[in-house]
Amino acid sequence: MSKLAILGASGHGKVLADMAELVGWRSITFFDDAWPSLMLNSHWPVAGDTAALLDKFAEFDGVLVGIGNNSIRLEKQAQLAGSGAQLITLVHPAAVVSRYAHIGSGSVVMAGAVINVDVRLGEACIINTNASVDHDCVLEAGVHISPNAALAGGVRVGRVAWLGVGACVRQLMDIGAGAVVGAGAVVVKPVPPAVCVAGNPARLLCQN
Ligand SMILES: CC(=O)SCCNC(=O)CCNC(=O)[C@H](O)C(C)(C)COP(=O)(O)OP(=O)(O)OC[C@H]1O[C@@H](n2cnc3c(N)ncnc32)[C@H](O)[C@@H]1OP(=O)(O)O
């Protein structure tokens, strides 16, 4: 593990850079479409935009997309993977991940998160700080589980769905593709695709 490139010089991106150093990556370089106005992300340099990374990914030992927006992250990851970039996964040393869990390429698991036995994470997922994903959950590509959110066993989460900070989900629920579950929501019924729900119990807030 030597040189890592991260696309997306955001707050999320710098959390990934910090984690990457902890697990042994020696050099971190950001790429972001705000370059050249943006030349630095906290402690790490920004060296170019998406086009520059597509040109230079072979100079890196690994590539990760550090963009919080689920659809954009997935789209950028597909573009990089399609060009042959080496997408990695990143797991914080203080996360607990079952040896029987599957973590898709480009997915990241932050400090304090727990991924239990027989969980399947698709590609480009974010399991954020202290989130827990219990046994047999299946998360499709581009899902974000925000800090302190909790999924009970056997929950299925559709592509690019977003669960807000502190949300919790009863066992065996389905969360539809593109759905948003608001901060602190308590999900006790299935959530259809492309809606936003919030509250305890979670109710429809808006249609995306
Ligand atoms: C490391 C990180 O930072 S990871 C990022 C973590 N971030 C999050 O978890 C944020 C999750 N986002 C939310 O919870 C948002 O509030 C959303 C997506 C549910 C709704 O956002 P918006 O569509 O912008 O809604 P908006 O803020 O305009 O609120 C609309 C109404 O819903 C209510 N509402 C908004 N969010 C919630 C919520 N989580 N629970 C209950 N009610 C809510 C508001 O009070 C408001 O009610 P009012 O019309 O009676 O005043």
PDB file of C-alpha atoms and ligand atoms in Angstrom:
ATOM      1  CA  MET A   1       0.000   0.000   0.000  1.00  0.00           C
ATOM      2  CA  SER A   2       1.653   3.141  -1.117  1.00  0.00           C
ATOM      3  CA  LYS A   3      -0.091   5.776  -3.235  1.00  0.00           C
ATOM      4  CA  LEU A   4      -3.852   6.337  -2.943  1.00  0.00           C
ATOM      5  CA  ALA A   5      -5.923   8.734  -5.073  1.00  0.00           C
ATOM      6  CA  ILE A   6      -9.266   9.978  -3.750  1.00  0.00           C
ATOM      7  CA  LEU A   7     -11.769  11.632  -6.085  1.00  0.00           C
ATOM      8  CA  GLY A   8     -13.749  14.213  -4.120  1.00  0.00           C
ATOM      9  CA  ALA A   9     -11.915  16.679  -1.872  1.00  0.00           C
ATOM     10  CA  SER A  10     -14.830  16.996   0.554  1.00  0.00           C
ATOM     11  CA  GLY A  11     -15.348  16.533   4.302  1.00  0.00           C
ATOM     12  CA  HIS A  12     -16.170  12.891   3.563  1.00  0.00           C
ATOM     13  CA  GLY A  13     -13.017  12.668   1.439  1.00  0.00           C
ATOM     14  CA  LYS A  14     -10.783  13.879   4.232  1.00  0.00           C
ATOM     15  CA  VAL A  15     -12.265  11.328   6.659  1.00  0.00           C
ATOM     16  CA  LEU A  16     -11.270   8.688   4.092  1.00  0.00           C
ATOM     17  CA  ALA A  17      -7.750  10.150   3.796  1.00  0.00           C
ATOM     18  CA  ASP A  18      -7.323  10.072   7.566  1.00  0.00           C
ATOM     19  CA  MET A  19      -8.541   6.444   7.680  1.00  0.00           C
ATOM     20  CA  ALA A  20      -6.305   5.471   4.783  1.00  0.00           C
ATOM     21  CA  GLU A  21      -3.227   6.750   6.609  1.00  0.00           C
ATOM     22  CA  LEU A  22      -4.260   4.802   9.709  1.00  0.00           C
ATOM     23  CA  VAL A  23      -4.368   1.551   7.754  1.00  0.00           C
ATOM     24  CA  GLY A  24      -1.007   2.165   6.112  1.00  0.00           C
ATOM     25  CA  TRP A  25      -1.430   4.129   2.875  1.00  0.00           C
ATOM     26  CA  ARG A  26       1.698   6.268   2.658  1.00  0.00           C
ATOM     27  CA  SER A  27       0.642   9.028   0.286  1.00  0.00           C
ATOM     28  CA  ILE A  28      -2.824  10.442  -0.388  1.00  0.00           C
ATOM     29  CA  THR A  29      -3.636  12.690  -3.345  1.00  0.00           C
ATOM     30  CA  PHE A  30      -7.043  14.233  -3.978  1.00  0.00           C
ATOM     31  CA  PHE A  31      -8.680  14.964  -7.305  1.00  0.00           C
ATOM     32  CA  ASP A  32     -11.740  17.216  -7.519  1.00  0.00           C
ATOM     33  CA  ASP A  33     -13.583  19.086 -10.255  1.00  0.00           C
ATOM     34  CA  ALA A  34     -13.109  22.304  -8.224  1.00  0.00           C
ATOM     35  CA  TRP A  35      -9.373  22.119  -9.054  1.00  0.00           C
ATOM     36  CA  PRO A  36      -7.457  24.442  -9.656  1.00  0.00           C
ATOM     37  CA  SER A  37      -9.462  26.781  -7.359  1.00  0.00           C
ATOM     38  CA  LEU A  38      -9.153  24.050  -4.752  1.00  0.00           C
ATOM     39  CA  MET A  39      -5.537  22.947  -4.206  1.00  0.00           C
ATOM     40  CA  LEU A  40      -5.679  21.526  -0.683  1.00  0.00           C
ATOM     41  CA  ASN A  41      -8.133  19.396   1.318  1.00  0.00           C
ATOM     42  CA  SER A  42      -7.115  19.776   4.962  1.00  0.00           C
ATOM     43  CA  HIS A  43      -3.679  18.054   5.122  1.00  0.00           C
ATOM     44  CA  TRP A  44      -3.640  16.626   1.600  1.00  0.00           C
ATOM     45  CA  PRO A  45      -2.980  18.113  -1.867  1.00  0.00           C
ATOM     46  CA  VAL A  46      -5.565  18.324  -4.664  1.00  0.00           C
ATOM     47  CA  ALA A  47      -3.713  17.539  -7.888  1.00  0.00           C
ATOM     48  CA  GLY A  48      -6.337  17.760 -10.639  1.00  0.00           C
ATOM     49  CA  ASP A  49      -9.918  17.106 -11.705  1.00  0.00           C
ATOM     50  CA  THR A  50     -11.758  13.919 -12.752  1.00  0.00           C
ATOM     51  CA  ALA A  51     -10.217  14.057 -16.229  1.00  0.00           C
ATOM     52  CA  ALA A  52      -6.727  14.254 -14.694  1.00  0.00           C
ATOM     53  CA  LEU A  53      -7.414  11.212 -12.511  1.00  0.00           C
ATOM     54  CA  LEU A  54      -8.753   9.247 -15.489  1.00  0.00           C
ATOM     55  CA  ASP A  55      -5.463  10.088 -17.176  1.00  0.00           C
ATOM     56  CA  LYS A  56      -3.203   9.252 -14.226  1.00  0.00           C
ATOM     57  CA  PHE A  57      -4.844   6.459 -12.187  1.00  0.00           C
ATOM     58  CA  ALA A  58      -2.153   3.992 -13.248  1.00  0.00           C
ATOM     59  CA  GLU A  59       0.336   6.027 -11.161  1.00  0.00           C
ATOM     60  CA  PHE A  60      -1.623   5.049  -8.020  1.00  0.00           C
ATOM     61  CA  ASP A  61      -1.851   1.734  -6.165  1.00  0.00           C
ATOM     62  CA  GLY A  62      -5.502   2.353  -5.321  1.00  0.00           C
ATOM     63  CA  VAL A  63      -8.374   4.714  -6.093  1.00  0.00           C
ATOM     64  CA  LEU A  64     -11.447   5.616  -4.043  1.00  0.00           C
ATOM     65  CA  VAL A  65     -14.354   7.971  -4.661  1.00  0.00           C
ATOM     66  CA  GLY A  66     -14.885  10.275  -1.667  1.00  0.00           C
ATOM     67  CA  ILE A  67     -18.101  11.965  -2.791  1.00  0.00           C
ATOM     68  CA  GLY A  68     -21.017  12.026  -0.348  1.00  0.00           C
ATOM     69  CA  ASN A  69     -23.791  12.270  -2.972  1.00  0.00           C
ATOM     70  CA  ASN A  70     -24.780   8.653  -3.607  1.00  0.00           C
ATOM     71  CA  SER A  71     -25.651   8.872  -7.304  1.00  0.00           C
ATOM     72  CA  ILE A  72     -22.604  10.946  -8.206  1.00  0.00           C
ATOM     73  CA  ARG A  73     -20.306   8.653  -6.202  1.00  0.00           C
ATOM     74  CA  LEU A  74     -21.646   5.618  -8.021  1.00  0.00           C
ATOM     75  CA  GLU A  75     -21.429   7.297 -11.421  1.00  0.00           C
ATOM     76  CA  LYS A  76     -17.806   8.414 -10.856  1.00  0.00           C
ATOM     77  CA  GLN A  77     -16.871   4.967  -9.538  1.00  0.00           C
ATOM     78  CA  ALA A  78     -18.371   3.302 -12.638  1.00  0.00           C
ATOM     79  CA  GLN A  79     -16.424   5.694 -14.867  1.00  0.00           C
ATOM     80  CA  LEU A  80     -13.144   4.905 -13.071  1.00  0.00           C
ATOM     81  CA  ALA A  81     -13.768   1.149 -12.902  1.00  0.00           C
ATOM     82  CA  GLY A  82     -14.707   1.105 -16.596  1.00  0.00           C
ATOM     83  CA  SER A  83     -11.376   2.743 -17.400  1.00  0.00           C
ATOM     84  CA  GLY A  84      -9.486   0.089 -15.426  1.00  0.00           C
ATOM     85  CA  ALA A  85      -8.754   1.956 -12.181  1.00  0.00           C
ATOM     86  CA  GLN A  86      -8.011  -0.184  -9.117  1.00  0.00           C
ATOM     87  CA  LEU A  87     -10.925   0.607  -6.761  1.00  0.00           C
ATOM     88  CA  ILE A  88     -10.195  -0.314  -3.143  1.00  0.00           C
ATOM     89  CA  THR A  89     -12.286  -0.753  -0.001  1.00  0.00           C
ATOM     90  CA  LEU A  90     -11.383   0.960   3.248  1.00  0.00           C
ATOM     91  CA  VAL A  91     -12.260  -0.317   6.736  1.00  0.00           C
ATOM     92  CA  HIS A  92     -11.301   1.678   9.824  1.00  0.00           C
ATOM     93  CA  PRO A  93      -9.199  -0.377  12.272  1.00  0.00           C
ATOM     94  CA  ALA A  94     -11.785   0.389  14.982  1.00  0.00           C
ATOM     95  CA  ALA A  95     -14.690  -0.990  12.930  1.00  0.00           C
ATOM     96  CA  VAL A  96     -15.896  -4.550  13.545  1.00  0.00           C
ATOM     97  CA  VAL A  97     -16.576  -6.464  10.352  1.00  0.00           C
ATOM     98  CA  SER A  98     -17.603 -10.120  10.314  1.00  0.00           C
ATOM     99  CA  ARG A  99     -15.321 -12.378   8.323  1.00  0.00           C
ATOM    100  CA  TYR A 100     -18.529 -13.622   6.683  1.00  0.00           C
ATOM    101  CA  ALA A 101     -19.599 -10.182   5.467  1.00  0.00           C
ATOM    102  CA  HIS A 102     -19.006  -9.113   1.879  1.00  0.00           C
ATOM    103  CA  ILE A 103     -17.833  -5.535   1.254  1.00  0.00           C
ATOM    104  CA  GLY A 104     -18.211  -4.383  -2.360  1.00  0.00           C
ATOM    105  CA  SER A 105     -15.458  -2.513  -4.160  1.00  0.00           C
ATOM    106  CA  GLY A 106     -15.184   1.186  -3.378  1.00  0.00           C
ATOM    107  CA  SER A 107     -17.161   0.767  -0.144  1.00  0.00           C
ATOM    108  CA  VAL A 108     -15.942   2.259   3.123  1.00  0.00           C
ATOM    109  CA  VAL A 109     -16.603   1.419   6.775  1.00  0.00           C
ATOM    110  CA  MET A 110     -15.868   4.149   9.312  1.00  0.00           C
ATOM    111  CA  ALA A 111     -14.720   4.077  12.951  1.00  0.00           C
ATOM    112  CA  GLY A 112     -16.964   2.256  15.402  1.00  0.00           C
ATOM    113  CA  ALA A 113     -19.197   0.747  12.726  1.00  0.00           C
ATOM    114  CA  VAL A 114     -20.302  -2.877  13.069  1.00  0.00           C
ATOM    115  CA  ILE A 115     -21.048  -5.104  10.073  1.00  0.00           C
ATOM    116  CA  ASN A 116     -22.424  -8.395  11.256  1.00  0.00           C
ATOM    117  CA  VAL A 117     -22.373 -11.914   9.854  1.00  0.00           C
ATOM    118  CA  ASP A 118     -23.677 -12.598   6.317  1.00  0.00           C
ATOM    119  CA  VAL A 119     -24.165  -8.927   5.450  1.00  0.00           C
ATOM    120  CA  ARG A 120     -23.693  -8.054   1.778  1.00  0.00           C
ATOM    121  CA  LEU A 121     -22.637  -4.512   0.877  1.00  0.00           C
ATOM    122  CA  GLY A 122     -22.727  -3.541  -2.776  1.00  0.00           C
ATOM    123  CA  GLU A 123     -20.137  -1.307  -4.380  1.00  0.00           C
ATOM    124  CA  ALA A 124     -19.522   2.314  -3.351  1.00  0.00           C
ATOM    125  CA  CYS A 125     -21.451   2.094  -0.063  1.00  0.00           C
ATOM    126  CA  ILE A 126     -20.672   4.249   2.993  1.00  0.00           C
ATOM    127  CA  ILE A 127     -21.158   2.769   6.463  1.00  0.00           C
ATOM    128  CA  ASN A 128     -20.491   5.849   8.529  1.00  0.00           C
ATOM    129  CA  THR A 129     -19.194   6.380  12.067  1.00  0.00           C
ATOM    130  CA  ASN A 130     -20.781   4.082  14.675  1.00  0.00           C
ATOM    131  CA  ALA A 131     -23.459   2.788  12.311  1.00  0.00           C
ATOM    132  CA  SER A 132     -24.508  -0.819  12.728  1.00  0.00           C
ATOM    133  CA  VAL A 133     -25.653  -3.199  10.023  1.00  0.00           C
ATOM    134  CA  ASP A 134     -26.870  -6.416  11.538  1.00  0.00           C
ATOM    135  CA  HIS A 135     -26.925  -9.994  10.301  1.00  0.00           C
ATOM    136  CA  ASP A 136     -28.175 -10.812   6.791  1.00  0.00           C
ATOM    137  CA  CYS A 137     -28.734  -7.202   5.696  1.00  0.00           C
ATOM    138  CA  VAL A 138     -28.302  -6.615   1.952  1.00  0.00           C
ATOM    139  CA  LEU A 139     -27.311  -3.126   0.799  1.00  0.00           C
ATOM    140  CA  GLU A 140     -27.241  -2.410  -2.916  1.00  0.00           C
ATOM    141  CA  ALA A 141     -24.704  -0.166  -4.631  1.00  0.00           C
ATOM    142  CA  GLY A 142     -24.253   3.446  -3.545  1.00  0.00           C
ATOM    143  CA  VAL A 143     -26.103   3.212  -0.208  1.00  0.00           C
ATOM    144  CA  HIS A 144     -25.093   5.550   2.634  1.00  0.00           C
ATOM    145  CA  ILE A 145     -25.806   4.589   6.260  1.00  0.00           C
ATOM    146  CA  SER A 146     -25.090   7.783   8.249  1.00  0.00           C
ATOM    147  CA  PRO A 147     -23.442   7.997  11.681  1.00  0.00           C
ATOM    148  CA  ASN A 148     -25.207   6.135  14.500  1.00  0.00           C
ATOM    149  CA  ALA A 149     -27.892   4.670  12.249  1.00  0.00           C
ATOM    150  CA  ALA A 150     -28.859   1.075  13.026  1.00  0.00           C
ATOM    151  CA  LEU A 151     -30.274  -1.627  10.777  1.00  0.00           C
ATOM    152  CA  ALA A 152     -31.702  -4.676  12.545  1.00  0.00           C
ATOM    153  CA  GLY A 153     -31.294  -8.105  10.955  1.00  0.00           C
ATOM    154  CA  GLY A 154     -32.331  -8.926   7.402  1.00  0.00           C
ATOM    155  CA  VAL A 155     -33.009  -5.357   6.212  1.00  0.00           C
ATOM    156  CA  ARG A 156     -32.697  -4.759   2.448  1.00  0.00           C
ATOM    157  CA  VAL A 157     -31.670  -1.322   1.219  1.00  0.00           C
ATOM    158  CA  GLY A 158     -32.039  -0.410  -2.466  1.00  0.00           C
ATOM    159  CA  ARG A 159     -29.545   1.327  -4.704  1.00  0.00           C
ATOM    160  CA  VAL A 160     -28.400   4.852  -3.682  1.00  0.00           C
ATOM    161  CA  ALA A 161     -30.780   5.009  -0.704  1.00  0.00           C
ATOM    162  CA  TRP A 162     -29.646   7.241   2.170  1.00  0.00           C
ATOM    163  CA  LEU A 163     -30.347   6.638   5.868  1.00  0.00           C
ATOM    164  CA  GLY A 164     -29.842   9.771   7.978  1.00  0.00           C
ATOM    165  CA  VAL A 165     -27.909  10.121  11.188  1.00  0.00           C
ATOM    166  CA  GLY A 166     -29.394   8.093  14.051  1.00  0.00           C
ATOM    167  CA  ALA A 167     -32.140   6.478  11.959  1.00  0.00           C
ATOM    168  CA  CYS A 168     -33.135   2.969  12.958  1.00  0.00           C
ATOM    169  CA  VAL A 169     -34.863   0.255  11.003  1.00  0.00           C
ATOM    170  CA  ARG A 170     -36.868  -2.709  12.273  1.00  0.00           C
ATOM    171  CA  GLN A 171     -35.754  -6.167  11.189  1.00  0.00           C
ATOM    172  CA  LEU A 172     -36.672  -7.531   7.727  1.00  0.00           C
ATOM    173  CA  MET A 173     -37.774  -4.134   6.344  1.00  0.00           C
ATOM    174  CA  ASP A 174     -37.246  -3.139   2.702  1.00  0.00           C
ATOM    175  CA  ILE A 175     -35.979   0.373   2.000  1.00  0.00           C
ATOM    176  CA  GLY A 176     -36.567   1.167  -1.682  1.00  0.00           C
ATOM    177  CA  ALA A 177     -33.996   2.388  -4.186  1.00  0.00           C
ATOM    178  CA  GLY A 178     -33.328   6.117  -3.965  1.00  0.00           C
ATOM    179  CA  ALA A 179     -35.286   6.483  -0.715  1.00  0.00           C
ATOM    180  CA  VAL A 180     -34.176   8.925   1.989  1.00  0.00           C
ATOM    181  CA  VAL A 181     -34.761   8.093   5.650  1.00  0.00           C
ATOM    182  CA  GLY A 182     -34.515  11.278   7.736  1.00  0.00           C
ATOM    183  CA  ALA A 183     -32.257  11.808  10.710  1.00  0.00           C
ATOM    184  CA  GLY A 184     -33.602  10.029  13.784  1.00  0.00           C
ATOM    185  CA  ALA A 185     -36.406   8.236  11.923  1.00  0.00           C
ATOM    186  CA  VAL A 186     -37.742   4.948  13.257  1.00  0.00           C
ATOM    187  CA  VAL A 187     -38.717   2.731  10.322  1.00  0.00           C
ATOM    188  CA  VAL A 188     -41.336   0.123  11.206  1.00  0.00           C
ATOM    189  CA  LYS A 189     -42.934  -0.317   7.748  1.00  0.00           C
ATOM    190  CA  PRO A 190     -41.330  -0.873   4.327  1.00  0.00           C
ATOM    191  CA  VAL A 191     -40.208   2.338   2.603  1.00  0.00           C
ATOM    192  CA  PRO A 192     -41.120   2.583  -1.115  1.00  0.00           C
ATOM    193  CA  PRO A 193     -38.500   3.648  -3.676  1.00  0.00           C
ATOM    194  CA  ALA A 194     -37.710   7.350  -4.183  1.00  0.00           C
ATOM    195  CA  VAL A 195     -39.593   8.742  -1.188  1.00  0.00           C
ATOM    196  CA  CYS A 196     -38.384  10.591   1.870  1.00  0.00           C
ATOM    197  CA  VAL A 197     -39.663   9.456   5.279  1.00  0.00           C
ATOM    198  CA  ALA A 198     -39.011  10.894   8.734  1.00  0.00           C
ATOM    199  CA  GLY A 199     -40.207  10.779  12.325  1.00  0.00           C
ATOM    200  CA  ASN A 200     -41.106   8.115  14.890  1.00  0.00           C
ATOM    201  CA  PRO A 201     -42.762   6.098  13.480  1.00  0.00           C
ATOM    202  CA  ALA A 202     -41.394   7.131  10.075  1.00  0.00           C
ATOM    203  CA  ARG A 203     -44.019   8.650   7.761  1.00  0.00           C
ATOM    204  CA  LEU A 204     -43.928  10.068   4.245  1.00  0.00           C
ATOM    205  CA  LEU A 205     -42.310  13.521   4.157  1.00  0.00           C
ATOM    206  CA  CYS A 206     -41.806  13.977   0.428  1.00  0.00           C
ATOM    207  CA  GLN A 207     -41.611  12.233  -2.950  1.00  0.00           C
ATOM    208  CA  ASN A 208     -38.187  12.497  -4.609  1.00  0.00           C
TER     209      ASN A 208
HETATM  210  C1  LIG B   1     -20.778  12.590   8.626  1.00  0.00           C
HETATM  211  C2  LIG B   1     -22.063  13.208   8.079  1.00  0.00           C
HETATM  212  O1  LIG B   1     -22.322  14.386   8.215  1.00  0.00           O
HETATM  213  S1  LIG B   1     -23.109  12.174   7.240  1.00  0.00           S
HETATM  214  C3  LIG B   1     -24.564  13.134   6.881  1.00  0.00           C
HETATM  215  C4  LIG B   1     -25.628  12.966   7.923  1.00  0.00           C
HETATM  216  N1  LIG B   1     -26.778  13.817   7.590  1.00  0.00           N
HETATM  217  C5  LIG B   1     -28.028  13.455   7.829  1.00  0.00           C
HETATM  218  O2  LIG B   1     -28.276  12.430   8.401  1.00  0.00           O
HETATM  219  C6  LIG B   1     -29.111  14.385   7.332  1.00  0.00           C
HETATM  220  C7  LIG B   1     -30.400  13.639   6.985  1.00  0.00           C
HETATM  221  N2  LIG B   1     -31.354  14.589   6.442  1.00  0.00           N
HETATM  222  C8  LIG B   1     -32.538  14.879   7.017  1.00  0.00           C
HETATM  223  O3  LIG B   1     -32.922  14.337   8.060  1.00  0.00           O
HETATM  224  C9  LIG B   1     -33.346  15.954   6.291  1.00  0.00           C
HETATM  225  O4  LIG B   1     -33.923  16.795   7.284  1.00  0.00           O
HETATM  226  C10 LIG B   1     -34.416  15.353   5.337  1.00  0.00           C
HETATM  227  C11 LIG B   1     -33.657  14.745   4.137  1.00  0.00           C
HETATM  228  C12 LIG B   1     -35.247  14.282   6.023  1.00  0.00           C
HETATM  229  C13 LIG B   1     -35.385  16.418   4.860  1.00  0.00           C
HETATM  230  O5  LIG B   1     -34.670  17.478   4.327  1.00  0.00           O
HETATM  231  P1  LIG B   1     -35.503  18.652   3.563  1.00  0.00           P
HETATM  232  O6  LIG B   1     -36.280  18.045   2.420  1.00  0.00           O
HETATM  233  O7  LIG B   1     -34.510  19.730   3.252  1.00  0.00           O
HETATM  234  O8  LIG B   1     -36.578  19.083   4.636  1.00  0.00           O
HETATM  235  P2  LIG B   1     -36.703  20.465   5.455  1.00  0.00           P
HETATM  236  O9  LIG B   1     -35.497  20.686   6.303  1.00  0.00           O
HETATM  237  O10 LIG B   1     -37.119  21.533   4.484  1.00  0.00           O
HETATM  238  O11 LIG B   1     -37.918  20.121   6.425  1.00  0.00           O
HETATM  239  C14 LIG B   1     -39.236  19.931   5.950  1.00  0.00           C
HETATM  240  C15 LIG B   1     -40.108  19.580   7.143  1.00  0.00           C
HETATM  241  O12 LIG B   1     -39.778  18.275   7.615  1.00  0.00           O
HETATM  242  C16 LIG B   1     -39.324  18.305   8.974  1.00  0.00           C
HETATM  243  N3  LIG B   1     -38.173  17.409   9.071  1.00  0.00           N
HETATM  244  C17 LIG B   1     -37.018  17.480   8.371  1.00  0.00           C
HETATM  245  N4  LIG B   1     -36.201  16.489   8.708  1.00  0.00           N
HETATM  246  C18 LIG B   1     -36.830  15.785   9.670  1.00  0.00           C
HETATM  247  C19 LIG B   1     -36.461  14.651  10.432  1.00  0.00           C
HETATM  248  N5  LIG B   1     -35.289  14.052  10.237  1.00  0.00           N
HETATM  249  N6  LIG B   1     -37.354  14.171  11.315  1.00  0.00           N
HETATM  250  C20 LIG B   1     -38.561  14.791  11.510  1.00  0.00           C
HETATM  251  N7  LIG B   1     -38.955  15.885  10.801  1.00  0.00           N
HETATM  252  C21 LIG B   1     -38.098  16.367   9.913  1.00  0.00           C
HETATM  253  C22 LIG B   1     -38.934  19.757   9.229  1.00  0.00           C
HETATM  254  O13 LIG B   1     -39.034  20.079  10.581  1.00  0.00           O
HETATM  255  C23 LIG B   1     -39.919  20.483   8.355  1.00  0.00           C
HETATM  256  O14 LIG B   1     -41.157  20.521   9.023  1.00  0.00           O
HETATM  257  P3  LIG B   1     -42.135  21.831   8.923  1.00  0.00           P
HETATM  258  O15 LIG B   1     -42.501  21.900   7.455  1.00  0.00           O
HETATM  259  O16 LIG B   1     -43.259  21.454   9.802  1.00  0.00           O
HETATM  260  O17 LIG B   1     -41.307  22.971   9.362  1.00  0.00           O
END
